[in-house]
Amino acid sequence: MTFQGKTTTGGVCAPRGFKAAAAACGLKASGDLDLCILAAEQRCAAAATFTSNAFHAAPVTLTGAHIAEDGFLQAVVVNSGNANAWTGERGMRDAREMADLTAGATGMRTSDVAVASTGVIGRYLEMEKVAAGISEAAARLDVKGGGDAARAIMTTDTFPKEVAWEYGGFKVGGMAKGAGMIKPDMATMLAFVTTDAAVEHERLARALRYAVDRSFNRITVDGCTSTNDMVLAMASGISGAELGIEELQEALLRVCSRLARTIVEDGEGATRFIAVRLHEAASEAEAKRAAMGVAESALVKTAFFGGDPNWGRVVQAVGQAIKDADPLSMRVKICGVTVAERGEASEVDMEKLEEAMAGRELDLDVFLGRGEAAMEVWTCDYSYDYVKINAEYHT
Amino acid sequence: MTFQGKTTTGGVCAPRGFKAAAAACGLKASGDLDLCILAAEQRCAAAATFTSNAFHAAPVTLTGAHIAEDGFLQAVVVNSGNANAWTGERGMRDAREMADLTAGATGMRTSDVAVASTGVIGRYLEMEKVAAGISEAAARLDVKGGGDAARAIMTTDTFPKEVAWEYGGFKVGGMAKGAGMIKPDMATMLAFVTTDAAVEHERLARALRYAVDRSFNRITVDGCTSTNDMVLAMASGISGAELGIEELQEALLRVCSRLARTIVEDGEGATRFIAVRLHEAASEAEAKRAAMGVAESALVKTAFFGGDPNWGRVVQAVGQAIKDADPLSMRVKICGVTVAERGEASEVDMEKLEEAMAGRELDLDVFLGRGEAAMEVWTCDYSYDYVKINAEYHT
């Protein structure tokens, strides 16, 4: 199923019924925006997917509870600069207070407020700063606030990530943050999706799961699944547009895919975007395992940083992931050029290939010759700056 | 069981009955030594463990067949600069020819010669150069040749890796190479262990497996299991010393441990050696999964390069590996200092801790509070030079 539509502006505030605002309350030493509120005119059907890491940060636990209560949310408050993870009981109290303060400042119920945090693990939130930021943001809520909100949730991101899509009768908007500690599994770093379509909680949850599995769960920057991952969707229903489940899935997937792609494009230190496609696998699970094995290989990622078509490292990663793979049935293509097949190197015009690899976007296709299943995942290269960013991002 | 003994010199030629020699035959553009032969005076009981990667390089397949024939070997020929992997039928012919040429030059049976290769994947061996190297090395075999042999098997290694241990009545020697594509699983990059103890094949194989599981299989540089990994042991029996299985296991483990440690110390671009110990796990398998998860985390490795006690990244990795871990029962120590416990940060004298972290060797202890099992694994940090080495090591 496909349906028409076009991109539009406004990010999470593009759909009718949503306002946002941000504040710089001092959680980031840089003085940049570090807190935002996204609020709806009325209560929204809501759904979320969360990190599969055993250690759920306090805001992840709280938001899960608030959605579980009745399937509705009306606002989400997000801070960057501090993940509020591994902060014990005090961390849970702080997350609850963030919801309370936001509810108080906007006239909502505390249980209709979701909370999300991103930043350093293991440090208590400075609640005076947070409280001031919430007051300030709540007073400034505006339908044009989507851009500021997208900036406020950034950590090592180098650009804000937002998208919006307009269909006949309804819109879907989204924003995300993430550049490192990115190997989503059930969810990703923070992403927020809004729509003014009329959807109840169960259908929204089902469509969100569909979209997340096919977008955020297919990217990796460094193989590390964060403690704070959260993708949150809210549907205001204001457009009155009622969608079939397939339309809804497709609409959410477009937004999630675009956001997931921008996270990889902004991967820490990344100079290249790499699409890894595994074809002819025995199952989707096998295709994903092998694709992720290639996408997470430090050797593959550094080779691609160097512009080197080092397919030996690609087959090494495939052979590590699929213990009974057969080289004789395999084929490897880099940027459309076959570089190895039937267990040996192919004759390649290296000059042409290196030219094809000079771009910022690289395609890597591996054909396993084992079946019909396929999977595409996205990753980026490893550069000096990946090391620099992560050696200098001090606790 | 422990027993006495002391380190000695000579590497793989320390035990009686072994000679070695190396040649520079032009496989390495640098002109360094790139081929060696290790030969025994008489046929030796032999055993080996090989890579778990699906794609066995040609020499891995050939050597496995030669040992399987009757459990004996008399020599091993090794080249660096070319892995002879993903080279199809021609690669198998080339590996067989290496064994033939070595057998011819030394007066042995072809099936008593093991072959090992390390270097770039997917390129055919230049057999004229190899043949010249084999002739040259065979003509120079000497009981003092262990050091040259250890140098000839290096690729991105920055120093040769050899060790020898002397007991009352027998000796054990070894050499290894490896710095990148290191995450052994059943075996590691190339390592060769010799002894003059009297041991038959089955007992040697059992003791080697014991030693490899506790040494090479507990290290990781970059999480990548090579196509060419091989640990080969040969026992000449010339000392006449007959060992119990426990003594033999212990003797092999000492040599394998030392070699495994030097591989990590020489990890590509490494500035620090990191011992990751998982305590109080529910099982050894769980302890190893979590320890390897921490040891392979790009975020942990870059933090330690920066001298940053970023334990948030350590717990992130543990929580990713053990999906039902409980922060409230956990404790994390860096260089002996407790930095987090019961789900929160501990009060830490940061100045003292940063001083402790300034050294080249770092200890990381994680207590899970789930059981009695423990596991120690070794890794190194990720530095700018890791990226440099792997972006510039062109195919």
Tab-separated table of N, CA and C in Angstrom, chain A residues 281-289 373-374:
chain	number	residue	atom	x	y	z
A	281	ALA	N	18.839	-14.103	2.301
A	281	ALA	CA	19.067	-14.767	3.588
A	281	ALA	C	17.978	-15.812	3.833
A	282	ALA	N	18.273	-16.735	4.753
A	282	ALA	CA	17.297	-17.785	5.054
A	282	ALA	C	16.107	-17.236	5.821
A	283	SER	N	16.303	-16.159	6.565
A	283	SER	CA	15.211	-15.559	7.335
A	283	SER	C	15.523	-14.089	7.558
A	284	GLU	N	14.491	-13.323	7.926
A	284	GLU	CA	14.715	-11.910	8.231
A	284	GLU	C	15.655	-11.761	9.416
A	285	ALA	N	15.509	-12.647	10.415
A	285	ALA	CA	16.360	-12.575	11.601
A	285	ALA	C	17.826	-12.776	11.218
A	286	GLU	N	18.061	-13.740	10.349
A	286	GLU	CA	19.431	-13.988	9.899
A	286	GLU	C	19.966	-12.792	9.113
A	287	ALA	N	19.122	-12.249	8.251
A	287	ALA	CA	19.539	-11.085	7.460
A	287	ALA	C	19.891	-9.918	8.379
A	288	LYS	N	19.080	-9.717	9.410
A	288	LYS	CA	19.340	-8.599	10.319
A	288	LYS	C	20.611	-8.835	11.123
A	289	ARG	N	20.804	-10.070	11.586
A	289	ARG	CA	21.994	-10.382	12.381
A	289	ARG	C	23.263	-10.101	11.567
A	373	ALA	N	14.934	-13.929	2.107
A	373	ALA	CA	14.754	-12.814	3.047
A	373	ALA	C	15.821	-11.754	2.846
A	374	ALA	N	15.457	-10.510	3.172
A	374	ALA	CA	16.396	-9.402	3.014
A	374	ALA	C	16.218	-8.405	4.143
